[in-house]
CSV table of C-alpha atoms (C1' of nucleotides) in Angstrom, one decimal:
chain,number,residue,atom,x,y,z
B,1,UNK,CA,27.7,157.0,80.2
B,2,UNK,CA,24.4,155.2,80.5
B,3,UNK,CA,23.3,156.5,83.9
B,4,UNK,CA,21.0,153.5,84.4
B,5,UNK,CA,19.1,153.9,81.2
B,6,UNK,CA,17.8,151.0,79.6
B,7,UNK,CA,19.1,149.8,76.3
B,8,UNK,CA,16.0,151.1,74.6
B,9,UNK,CA,16.4,154.5,76.0
B,10,UNK,CA,20.0,154.7,75.1
B,11,UNK,CA,19.5,153.5,71.6
B,12,UNK,CA,16.5,155.6,71.1
B,13,UNK,CA,18.3,158.7,72.2
B,14,UNK,CA,21.2,157.8,70.0
B,15,UNK,CA,19.0,157.3,67.0
B,16,UNK,CA,17.2,160.5,67.5
B,17,UNK,CA,20.4,162.4,68.1
B,18,UNK,CA,21.9,160.9,65.0
B,19,UNK,CA,18.8,161.7,63.0
B,20,UNK,CA,19.0,165.3,64.1
B,21,UNK,CA,22.6,165.5,63.3
B,22,UNK,CA,22.1,164.1,59.9
B,23,UNK,CA,19.3,166.5,59.3
B,24,UNK,CA,21.6,169.3,60.2
B,25,UNK,CA,24.1,168.0,57.8
B,26,UNK,CA,21.5,167.7,55.1
B,27,UNK,CA,20.4,171.3,55.7
B,28,UNK,CA,24.0,172.4,55.2
B,29,UNK,CA,24.3,170.4,52.1
B,30,UNK,CA,21.1,171.5,50.7
B,31,UNK,CA,22.1,175.0,51.3
B,32,UNK,CA,25.3,174.6,49.5
B,33,UNK,CA,26.4,173.0,46.3
B,34,UNK,CA,25.9,169.5,47.4
B,35,UNK,CA,25.9,166.5,45.2
B,36,UNK,CA,22.7,164.6,44.7
B,37,UNK,CA,24.0,161.5,46.2
B,38,UNK,CA,25.2,163.1,49.3
B,39,UNK,CA,21.8,164.6,50.0
B,40,UNK,CA,20.1,161.4,49.3
B,41,UNK,CA,22.4,159.5,51.5
B,42,UNK,CA,21.8,161.9,54.3
B,43,UNK,CA,18.1,161.7,53.9
B,44,UNK,CA,18.3,158.0,53.9
B,45,UNK,CA,20.3,158.0,57.1
B,46,UNK,CA,17.9,160.4,58.8
B,47,UNK,CA,15.0,158.3,57.8
B,48,UNK,CA,16.7,155.3,59.2
B,49,UNK,CA,17.5,156.8,62.5
B,50,UNK,CA,14.0,158.0,63.0
B,51,UNK,CA,12.5,154.8,61.9
B,52,UNK,CA,14.6,152.9,64.3
B,53,UNK,CA,13.7,155.2,67.1
B,54,UNK,CA,10.1,154.8,66.4
B,55,UNK,CA,10.3,151.1,66.2
B,56,UNK,CA,12.1,151.0,69.4
B,57,UNK,CA,9.2,152.8,70.9
B,58,UNK,CA,7.0,150.2,69.5
B,59,UNK,CA,9.1,147.3,70.6
B,60,UNK,CA,6.6,144.7,71.8
B,61,UNK,CA,8.8,143.1,74.4
B,62,UNK,CA,10.4,146.1,75.8
B,63,UNK,CA,9.7,144.9,79.3
B,64,UNK,CA,11.0,141.5,78.9
B,65,UNK,CA,14.3,140.4,80.1
B,66,UNK,CA,14.7,138.0,77.3
B,67,UNK,CA,14.0,140.6,74.7
B,68,UNK,CA,16.3,143.0,76.4
B,69,UNK,CA,19.1,140.6,76.4
B,70,UNK,CA,18.6,140.0,72.8
B,71,UNK,CA,18.5,143.6,72.1
B,72,UNK,CA,21.6,144.3,73.9
B,73,UNK,CA,23.3,141.7,71.9
B,74,UNK,CA,21.9,143.2,68.8
B,75,UNK,CA,22.4,146.8,69.3
B,76,UNK,CA,25.3,147.2,71.5
B,77,UNK,CA,27.2,144.1,72.2
B,78,UNK,CA,27.8,143.2,68.7
B,79,UNK,CA,29.7,146.1,67.4
B,80,UNK,CA,31.2,144.0,64.6
B,81,UNK,CA,28.0,143.0,63.1
B,82,UNK,CA,27.8,143.9,59.5
B,83,UNK,CA,24.3,142.6,59.4
B,84,UNK,CA,21.7,144.8,60.4
B,85,UNK,CA,21.6,144.2,64.1
B,86,UNK,CA,18.1,145.3,64.7
B,87,UNK,CA,15.7,142.5,64.4
B,88,UNK,CA,13.2,145.1,63.4
B,89,UNK,CA,12.5,145.3,59.8
B,90,UNK,CA,13.5,148.8,59.1
B,91,UNK,CA,12.4,148.7,55.6
B,92,UNK,CA,8.9,147.8,56.4
B,93,UNK,CA,9.0,144.7,54.5
B,94,UNK,CA,5.8,142.8,55.3
B,95,UNK,CA,7.5,139.5,55.7
B,96,UNK,CA,9.7,140.8,58.5
B,97,UNK,CA,7.1,142.4,60.6
B,98,UNK,CA,4.7,139.5,60.7
B,99,UNK,CA,6.7,137.0,62.6
B,100,UNK,CA,8.7,139.5,64.5
B,101,UNK,CA,6.6,139.3,67.7
B,102,UNK,CA,7.0,135.8,68.7
B,103,UNK,CA,10.5,135.7,67.5
B,104,UNK,CA,12.8,135.8,70.4
B,105,UNK,CA,11.4,133.1,72.5
B,106,UNK,CA,11.8,130.8,69.7
B,107,UNK,CA,15.3,131.6,69.4
B,108,UNK,CA,16.3,128.6,71.3
B,109,UNK,CA,13.9,126.3,69.6
B,110,UNK,CA,15.8,126.2,66.4
B,111,UNK,CA,18.9,125.2,68.2
B,112,UNK,CA,17.1,122.1,69.1
B,113,UNK,CA,17.0,120.9,65.6
B,114,UNK,CA,13.7,121.7,64.1
B,115,UNK,CA,13.8,121.0,60.4
B,116,UNK,CA,11.7,123.9,59.9
B,117,UNK,CA,12.7,126.9,61.8
B,118,UNK,CA,10.0,128.4,63.8
B,119,UNK,CA,9.3,132.1,63.7
B,120,UNK,CA,12.4,134.0,64.4
B,121,UNK,CA,13.2,137.6,64.6
B,122,UNK,CA,14.0,138.6,61.1
B,123,UNK,CA,14.5,141.7,59.1
B,124,UNK,CA,15.0,142.3,55.5
B,125,UNK,CA,17.4,144.4,53.6
B,126,UNK,CA,17.2,145.1,50.0
B,127,UNK,CA,20.4,145.2,48.1
B,128,UNK,CA,20.5,146.7,44.7
B,129,UNK,CA,23.0,145.2,42.5
B,130,UNK,CA,24.0,146.8,39.4
B,131,UNK,CA,25.3,144.9,36.5
B,132,UNK,CA,26.7,148.1,35.2
B,133,UNK,CA,29.0,148.1,38.0
B,134,UNK,CA,29.7,144.5,38.2
B,135,UNK,CA,28.7,143.0,41.5
B,136,UNK,CA,26.1,140.5,41.6
B,137,UNK,CA,24.6,138.4,44.2
B,138,UNK,CA,24.5,138.8,47.9
B,139,UNK,CA,26.6,141.7,49.0
B,140,UNK,CA,29.3,141.7,51.5
B,141,UNK,CA,27.8,142.1,54.9
B,142,UNK,CA,30.8,141.3,57.0
B,143,UNK,CA,30.0,137.8,57.9
B,144,UNK,CA,30.9,134.4,56.5
B,145,UNK,CA,27.9,132.5,55.2
B,146,UNK,CA,27.6,129.0,54.0
B,147,UNK,CA,24.9,128.2,51.7
B,148,UNK,CA,22.8,125.3,52.9
B,149,UNK,CA,19.9,125.3,50.6
B,150,UNK,CA,18.1,126.7,47.6
B,151,UNK,CA,14.5,126.5,47.0
B,152,UNK,CA,12.1,127.6,44.3
B,153,UNK,CA,9.5,129.7,45.8
B,154,UNK,CA,6.0,129.5,44.5
B,155,UNK,CA,5.3,133.0,43.7
B,156,UNK,CA,8.8,134.0,42.9
B,157,UNK,CA,10.6,133.9,39.6
B,158,UNK,CA,13.9,133.3,41.3
B,159,UNK,CA,14.9,130.6,43.7
B,160,UNK,CA,15.6,131.6,47.3
B,161,UNK,CA,19.0,130.8,48.7
B,162,UNK,CA,19.5,129.9,52.3
B,163,UNK,CA,22.7,130.7,54.1
B,164,UNK,CA,23.8,130.0,57.6
B,165,UNK,CA,26.8,131.3,59.5
B,166,UNK,CA,29.9,129.5,58.6
B,167,UNK,CA,30.7,129.3,62.3
B,168,UNK,CA,27.5,127.6,63.3
B,169,UNK,CA,29.1,124.5,64.5
B,170,UNK,CA,32.4,125.9,65.8
B,171,UNK,CA,30.9,128.8,67.6
B,172,UNK,CA,27.3,127.9,67.9
B,173,UNK,CA,26.3,130.9,65.8
B,174,UNK,CA,22.8,130.5,64.5
B,175,UNK,CA,22.4,133.4,62.3
B,176,UNK,CA,21.0,132.7,59.0
B,177,UNK,CA,19.9,134.7,56.0
B,178,UNK,CA,17.9,134.2,52.9
B,179,UNK,CA,18.6,135.8,49.7
B,180,UNK,CA,16.0,136.2,47.1
B,181,UNK,CA,16.2,138.1,43.9
B,182,UNK,CA,13.4,140.5,43.4
B,183,UNK,CA,10.9,139.5,40.7
B,184,UNK,CA,10.2,143.0,39.7
B,185,UNK,CA,13.8,144.2,39.6
B,186,UNK,CA,16.3,141.4,39.2
B,187,UNK,CA,19.0,143.8,40.3
B,188,UNK,CA,17.6,143.9,43.7
B,189,UNK,CA,18.2,141.1,46.2
B,190,UNK,CA,16.2,140.9,49.2
B,191,UNK,CA,18.3,139.6,52.1
B,192,UNK,CA,16.4,138.4,55.0
B,193,UNK,CA,18.4,138.0,58.2
B,194,UNK,CA,17.3,135.7,61.0
B,195,UNK,CA,18.9,135.6,64.3
B,196,UNK,CA,21.9,137.5,65.3
B,197,UNK,CA,25.5,136.5,65.1
B,198,UNK,CA,27.0,135.2,68.3
B,199,UNK,CA,30.2,134.3,66.6
B,200,UNK,CA,33.3,136.4,66.9
B,201,UNK,CA,33.7,136.7,63.2
B,202,UNK,CA,32.2,140.1,62.6
B,203,UNK,CA,33.3,142.3,59.9
B,204,UNK,CA,36.0,144.1,61.7
B,205,UNK,CA,37.8,141.1,63.0
B,206,UNK,CA,37.3,138.8,60.2
B,207,UNK,CA,38.2,138.8,56.6
B,208,UNK,CA,35.5,140.0,54.4
B,209,UNK,CA,33.5,137.0,53.6
B,210,UNK,CA,33.3,135.9,50.2
B,211,UNK,CA,29.9,135.1,48.9
B,212,UNK,CA,30.2,133.2,45.7
B,213,UNK,CA,31.4,135.4,43.1
B,214,UNK,CA,28.9,136.5,40.6
B,215,UNK,CA,30.3,134.5,37.8
B,216,UNK,CA,30.5,131.4,39.9
B,217,UNK,CA,27.0,131.8,41.1
B,218,UNK,CA,25.6,132.2,37.7
B,219,UNK,CA,27.5,129.4,36.3
B,220,UNK,CA,26.4,127.1,39.0
B,221,UNK,CA,22.9,128.2,38.7
B,222,UNK,CA,23.0,127.4,35.1
B,223,UNK,CA,24.1,124.0,35.8
B,224,UNK,CA,21.9,123.2,38.6
B,225,UNK,CA,18.6,124.7,38.2
B,226,UNK,CA,15.9,122.9,40.0
B,227,UNK,CA,12.4,122.1,38.9
B,228,UNK,CA,10.2,124.8,37.7
B,229,UNK,CA,11.3,128.1,36.1
B,230,UNK,CA,14.1,126.3,34.6
B,231,UNK,CA,14.0,127.8,31.2
B,232,UNK,CA,13.2,131.3,32.4
B,233,UNK,CA,15.9,131.3,34.8
B,234,UNK,CA,18.4,129.9,32.4
B,235,UNK,CA,17.6,132.6,30.0
B,236,UNK,CA,17.8,135.3,32.6
B,237,UNK,CA,21.0,134.0,34.0
B,238,UNK,CA,22.7,133.5,30.8
B,239,UNK,CA,21.7,137.0,29.9
B,240,UNK,CA,23.0,138.3,33.2
B,241,UNK,CA,26.1,136.3,33.1
B,242,UNK,CA,26.9,137.8,29.7
B,243,UNK,CA,26.3,141.2,31.0
B,244,UNK,CA,28.3,140.6,34.1
B,245,UNK,CA,31.2,139.3,32.3
B,246,UNK,CA,31.3,142.2,29.9
B,247,UNK,CA,31.2,144.5,32.8
B,248,UNK,CA,33.6,142.6,34.8
B,249,UNK,CA,36.2,142.7,32.1
B,250,UNK,CA,35.7,146.4,31.8
B,251,UNK,CA,36.0,146.8,35.4
B,252,UNK,CA,39.1,144.8,35.6
B,253,UNK,CA,40.7,147.0,33.0
B,254,UNK,CA,39.6,150.3,34.2
B,255,UNK,CA,38.5,149.9,37.8
B,256,UNK,CA,41.4,149.0,39.8
B,257,UNK,CA,39.4,149.4,42.9
B,258,UNK,CA,40.8,151.0,45.9
B,259,UNK,CA,41.4,147.9,48.0
B,260,UNK,CA,44.1,149.5,50.1
B,261,UNK,CA,41.5,150.7,52.4
B,262,UNK,CA,39.8,147.4,52.4
B,263,UNK,CA,40.8,144.3,54.1
B,264,UNK,CA,42.3,142.9,51.1
B,265,UNK,CA,42.9,139.5,52.5
B,266,UNK,CA,41.8,137.0,50.0
B,267,UNK,CA,39.8,139.2,47.8
B,268,UNK,CA,39.5,137.6,44.4
B,269,UNK,CA,39.9,139.6,41.3
B,270,UNK,CA,36.3,139.7,40.4
B,271,UNK,CA,35.4,140.8,43.9
B,272,UNK,CA,37.8,143.6,44.3
B,273,UNK,CA,35.0,146.0,43.7
B,274,UNK,CA,32.4,145.1,46.3
B,275,UNK,CA,31.6,148.6,47.2
B,276,UNK,CA,31.0,150.2,44.0
B,277,UNK,CA,28.1,148.2,42.7
B,278,UNK,CA,25.3,148.1,45.0
B,279,UNK,CA,23.0,150.5,46.6
B,280,UNK,CA,21.9,149.6,50.0
B,281,UNK,CA,18.3,150.1,50.7
B,282,UNK,CA,17.1,149.9,54.1
B,283,UNK,CA,13.7,151.3,53.8
B,284,UNK,CA,11.4,149.7,51.4
B,285,UNK,CA,10.3,152.9,49.9
B,286,UNK,CA,13.6,154.5,49.5
B,287,UNK,CA,16.3,153.3,47.2
B,288,UNK,CA,19.2,154.7,45.5
B,289,UNK,CA,19.5,154.0,41.9
B,290,UNK,CA,23.0,152.9,41.3
B,291,UNK,CA,23.5,155.9,39.0
B,292,UNK,CA,23.2,158.1,42.0
B,293,UNK,CA,25.8,156.4,44.0
B,294,UNK,CA,29.2,157.7,43.7
B,295,UNK,CA,31.6,155.0,43.2
B,296,UNK,CA,34.4,156.6,45.2
B,297,UNK,CA,32.2,157.2,48.0
B,298,UNK,CA,31.2,153.6,48.1
B,299,UNK,CA,34.7,152.6,48.1
B,300,UNK,CA,35.1,154.8,51.1
B,301,UNK,CA,32.4,153.2,53.0
B,302,UNK,CA,33.5,149.8,52.2
B,303,UNK,CA,36.8,150.7,53.7
B,304,UNK,CA,35.1,151.6,56.9
B,305,UNK,CA,34.8,148.0,57.6
B,306,UNK,CA,38.1,148.5,59.3
B,307,UNK,CA,38.1,152.1,59.9
B,308,UNK,CA,35.1,153.2,61.8
B,309,UNK,CA,36.5,156.5,62.8
B,310,UNK,CA,36.9,157.8,59.3
B,311,UNK,CA,36.0,161.2,58.0
B,312,UNK,CA,32.4,161.9,58.1
B,313,UNK,CA,31.5,160.8,54.6
B,314,UNK,CA,33.0,157.4,55.2
B,315,UNK,CA,31.5,157.1,58.5
B,316,UNK,CA,28.2,157.9,57.2
B,317,UNK,CA,28.3,155.4,54.4
B,318,UNK,CA,29.5,152.8,56.8
B,319,UNK,CA,26.3,153.3,58.6
B,320,UNK,CA,24.5,152.9,55.4
B,321,UNK,CA,26.2,149.7,54.7
B,322,UNK,CA,25.9,148.1,58.0
B,323,UNK,CA,22.6,149.2,59.1
B,324,UNK,CA,22.4,149.8,62.8
B,325,UNK,CA,26.0,149.1,62.9
B,326,UNK,CA,27.4,149.8,66.3
B,327,UNK,CA,30.7,150.8,64.9
B,328,UNK,CA,29.7,154.1,63.5
B,329,UNK,CA,27.2,154.3,66.2
B,330,UNK,CA,29.7,154.2,68.9
B,331,UNK,CA,32.1,156.3,67.1
B,332,UNK,CA,29.7,159.1,66.5
B,333,UNK,CA,27.7,159.1,69.7
B,334,UNK,CA,30.2,160.8,72.0
B,335,UNK,CA,30.6,163.6,69.6
B,336,UNK,CA,27.0,164.0,69.1
B,337,UNK,CA,26.3,163.8,72.8
B,338,UNK,CA,28.9,166.4,73.6
B,339,UNK,CA,27.6,168.9,71.2
B,340,UNK,CA,23.9,168.3,71.1
B,341,UNK,CA,23.0,166.8,74.4
B,342,UNK,CA,20.4,169.2,75.5
B,343,UNK,CA,18.2,169.3,72.5
B,344,UNK,CA,17.8,165.6,72.0
B,345,UNK,CA,17.5,164.5,75.4
B,346,UNK,CA,14.6,164.5,77.6
B,347,UNK,CA,11.2,164.4,76.1
B,348,UNK,CA,11.6,161.2,74.4
B,349,UNK,CA,12.5,159.2,77.4
B,350,UNK,CA,9.2,159.8,79.0
B,351,UNK,CA,7.2,159.0,76.1
B,352,UNK,CA,4.6,156.5,76.7
B,353,UNK,CA,2.7,155.8,73.6
B,354,UNK,CA,2.4,153.2,71.1
B,355,UNK,CA,3.4,153.6,67.5
B,356,UNK,CA,2.8,151.1,65.0
B,357,UNK,CA,5.7,150.9,62.5
B,358,UNK,CA,3.1,150.0,59.9
B,359,UNK,CA,1.5,153.3,60.5
B,360,UNK,CA,4.6,155.2,59.9
B,361,UNK,CA,4.5,156.8,56.5
B,362,UNK,CA,8.0,157.0,55.3
B,363,UNK,CA,7.1,160.2,53.7
B,364,UNK,CA,6.0,161.9,56.8
B,365,UNK,CA,9.5,162.2,57.8
B,366,UNK,CA,10.2,164.2,54.8
L,1,DA,C1',42.0,116.8,51.3
L,2,DG,C1',39.1,119.9,53.2
L,3,DA,C1',35.7,123.3,52.4
L,4,DA,C1',31.8,124.9,50.1
L,5,DT,C1',27.9,124.2,47.2
L,6,DT,C1',24.1,121.7,45.1
L,7,DT,C1',20.0,119.3,45.4
L,8,DG,C1',16.6,115.9,46.5
L,9,DA,C1',14.3,114.5,50.6
L,10,DC,C1',12.4,115.3,54.9
L,11,DC,C1',9.6,117.7,58.1
L,12,DA,C1',7.0,121.5,60.4
L,13,DC,C1',3.7,124.9,60.0
L,14,DG,C1',-0.5,127.0,58.4
R,1,DC,C1',-1.8,118.9,52.0
R,2,DG,C1',1.0,122.5,50.0
R,3,DT,C1',4.7,125.3,50.9
R,4,DG,C1',8.9,126.8,52.8
R,5,DG,C1',13.0,125.8,55.7
R,6,DT,C1',16.6,122.5,56.8
R,7,DC,C1',19.3,118.4,56.4
R,8,DA,C1',22.8,115.7,54.4
R,9,DA,C1',24.8,113.0,50.7
R,10,DA,C1',26.9,113.9,46.5
R,11,DT,C1',29.4,116.9,43.9
R,12,DT,C1',32.4,120.7,42.9
R,13,DC,C1',35.8,123.9,44.1
R,14,DT,C1',40.2,125.5,46.1
DNA sequence: AGAATTTGACCACG
DNA sequence: CGTGGTCAAATTCT
């Protein structure tokens, strides 16, 4: 299947093919009576594919074995990863691009017990959380995380939470993530991932992890605020807690969420609706207001945790959820290849130019 | 009782 | 030296 292509080439081609495919779908949808959310989702997916492709072209260490190994791990060998596998910040968040370069070679450093992790490959996702739909806090990303710290950040209203993989010790998995609520929009959580999962507890083989439930988190925060911002945070959190609880109770009554498609191992009542409440924003400039997100569709994509080869809508949304997820990736690639091989093939592979992701205007793709 | 979280302290980096 | 990231003991949860 690979014909000796490098990982970059394969991924690049796949991304471009995907982008093309989604563009076609979008065209069809736009031509018909499509729903707004479908169109938006398609656009989002297209953008993502192209951005990834472009970033791959820009990949600084594409000649390095170390990097390649890491990439392989990221893009192909970790099909279960619910985290965005790419160490590239696809959303163009400044914080992720700056220390991206020196990242991989430091990957081992942190395993040698530095109290402050050196620069690591990291990338940020933004997760919109809607109180109207009930979920709060870090979304399900398919992995088990253990919180190991929380810190008030100077310029931020909200503290930053630090999570590491639950299986750090048992499986030597050094993936971590940071979750920070956006100042400007408290319904948005910026999730910064660092390192890739080496554990075998990806989303498809492992029960959906359970980040602290919204209520729990808020309660705890109220009890244990540290240092500055205390009053502000308490106000905010109490407010939010109130909102959440109202909504939650409504949801419990009326929203008996479709957990049949989900792994419903251990899902606690307040968390039986993980899919319906957040928009997943992968590019900094594109977001889906929750109102535009169809609840049922999200339920569908949530279920694709365990059903990668679902009908197209689900597949698509699965991709949205697990950015760069090799599940949907792999499922779709053969089809795409079989049908559209010729048009997406050659020119790209010979490209030899440099593109700075920062130069990519997200709008130019539109 | 074991697992997970909280939180103050420690430490590296800029 | 200030800030952010991590550690680890204490605490809370399941």
